[in-house]
């Protein structure tokens, strides 16, 4: 996993609530058996005017000029500003893969769906929860000022605006540690191998049926 | 100390906990399908790791499989590769898989309970958000992402933080024509799609006790649509009777011991919930969604809501966007809405009881002329077989429904079953998001009997008036 420490980047305002993972990356792209290459199909149905299928040359497809990601002023954006319940719906990890592949490293919203929130951290993508008022204020500022950038400092847990305002945010200590150091969860868990084995030995006594395989 | 059902399930699976509450949670059962697993297996291979306990895993392809004749395999090449990748991964890692030509193949959330692979008291995970379904058995079941699929394969554990406890109590007796699906849609209509975020929900009360396990599965299935990590129902005699004799269920001495433990799987008197919601089943009417989020739901007796009546501008805009997408005018009576297609299936409503309810409406009637396609997709090969033994397939086909092979099908349209742009569907699935059933497709979520009634009438009708 890529480390996350400090980031300064252009902010893209996506002014919709309940953006679901079907919208972030439509199902036809889930047929890939790879982890990479989803960026060009991020928000595919909103971003292009035609219907996208895997294997198409995306550079030749007609762009929807009304979709925020296509506006010249937001090109190269790495911070996504969103509304409540971002990432709801299916558990597909292709959603954070697509966001990351496109170039986003952080998402700011008043709330996130649970599974998406988890998946984001596992892919070096930092989801930040701010209050509705703080998010509203950021939307206003971004829209008013072309080239608007935020600086996100994970170590300090702060966001700095171009006007030098500082906004503090919360992050789970364990997740912060993993993100700062780019740590692999599986490696960390396997440090507890003895505890897992001890748990299994105890459970085998208490609840032996859990370890049985099918009778047919 | 008095514990909730969720507290008990959680405590019994803690392997290790650090000072800030980050917990290593043991996973008993891992269900796997073809869409969210290839990258996880690839990760294992790249790291030179093996599954911790491959016998805890049960796999089946469901999302990409065709629901028409399968004898020639899958014609879509990308879908075929994904299914073949699952076959190869399961073979390589010694994992039991019900392949496409196995009668036990089906939607993972249908086959887990059907096989007894889902048992009370278990932790059950799958790279699929509707894993909450299995909570119907008094299990702690939730969906995970692909990185976590790899994590569970490699370590049999997940790194988790405990959610808060919510109780949703449905008092009163369930009126005729009302199903688990209507109850859960009514709940989502009340609390919204983020109403359960951060919570594990226990469903209780008289109405929930009255529900069959099938009804409880429909209910827990859509807990995720209320934003909850997991939904669950306490174990009772119905749960135990359902599990008994299934292939993976314990037998003999183990059975008695298991039942003794399962009988403790309910919330203790006086246990603490962070939030409680109470509804009365007698107030619940058949539900129909009108918009592009499951919270955009009304009853069959209502009209399409009017955005002008909404004072919150963000909400008003969202409603208007949904109406434009759905091609609906405000104030249209729900009964005046005519679908083009009808889909009976998905992990919410493709079990034998669902098919019986739909067949009871279809019996002796004909699909209306304006309906281009009405299809019934059983949740598994075994459900299909059972339905055929009961003659349900004949009832459906005589009425003009198509009778298909098991899989996810038009729930998410990853195979050939999909809506064309602008087509409207009465669907028993769980998501009415934009494009979910095909780009530009318009979805109305309903119960199986409501879907069948819409098919034979050509528009939505109140199932309570159909005999
Ligand atoms: S039936 Fe639909 S919701 Fe259920 S697992 Fe399949 S695609 Fe997902």
mmCIF file of N, CA and C in Angstrom, chain A residues 13 17 27 39-40 86 88 106 142 184 187 204-205 207:
data_model
loop_
_atom_site.group_PDB
_atom_site.id
_atom_site.type_symbol
_atom_site.label_atom_id
_atom_site.label_comp_id
_atom_site.label_asym_id
_atom_site.label_seq_id
_atom_site.Cartn_x
_atom_site.Cartn_y
_atom_site.Cartn_z
ATOM 1 N N UNK A 13 -15.246 19.355 -6.598
ATOM 2 C CA UNK A 13 -16.496 19.310 -5.827
ATOM 3 C C UNK A 13 -17.565 18.476 -6.530
ATOM 4 N N UNK A 17 -25.541 13.908 -3.000
ATOM 5 C CA UNK A 17 -25.569 13.032 -1.825
ATOM 6 C C UNK A 17 -25.715 11.588 -2.293
ATOM 7 N N UNK A 27 -20.927 -1.682 -13.089
ATOM 8 C CA UNK A 27 -20.690 -3.130 -12.968
ATOM 9 C C UNK A 27 -19.948 -3.777 -14.130
ATOM 10 N N UNK A 39 -9.212 3.790 -13.526
ATOM 11 C CA UNK A 39 -9.333 5.255 -13.506
ATOM 12 C C UNK A 39 -10.105 5.855 -14.670
ATOM 13 N N UNK A 40 -9.832 5.445 -15.910
ATOM 14 C CA UNK A 40 -10.553 6.040 -17.047
ATOM 15 C C UNK A 40 -12.054 5.773 -17.008
ATOM 16 N N UNK A 86 -21.328 9.024 1.102
ATOM 17 C CA UNK A 86 -20.542 8.713 -0.096
ATOM 18 C C UNK A 86 -20.117 7.240 -0.084
ATOM 19 N N UNK A 88 -22.044 4.508 -0.836
ATOM 20 C CA UNK A 88 -23.027 3.527 -0.377
ATOM 21 C C UNK A 88 -23.225 2.448 -1.445
ATOM 22 N N UNK A 106 -7.499 11.654 -1.436
ATOM 23 C CA UNK A 106 -8.305 11.959 -0.247
ATOM 24 C C UNK A 106 -9.716 12.329 -0.680
ATOM 25 N N UNK A 142 -14.495 26.379 -3.011
ATOM 26 C CA UNK A 142 -13.976 25.735 -4.225
ATOM 27 C C UNK A 142 -14.620 26.341 -5.460
ATOM 28 N N UNK A 184 1.021 -3.301 5.443
ATOM 29 C CA UNK A 184 0.164 -4.362 4.932
ATOM 30 C C UNK A 184 -0.532 -5.031 6.120
ATOM 31 N N UNK A 187 0.288 -8.806 6.948
ATOM 32 C CA UNK A 187 1.548 -8.979 7.671
ATOM 33 C C UNK A 187 1.393 -8.667 9.155
ATOM 34 N N UNK A 204 -12.368 -25.171 19.248
ATOM 35 C CA UNK A 204 -12.535 -26.564 18.851
ATOM 36 C C UNK A 204 -13.115 -27.387 20.007
ATOM 37 N N UNK A 205 -12.772 -26.996 21.218
ATOM 38 C CA UNK A 205 -13.341 -27.652 22.389
ATOM 39 C C UNK A 205 -14.796 -27.212 22.599
ATOM 40 N N UNK A 207 -16.930 -25.471 20.579
ATOM 41 C CA UNK A 207 -17.884 -25.499 19.452
ATOM 42 C C UNK A 207 -17.281 -26.298 18.300
#
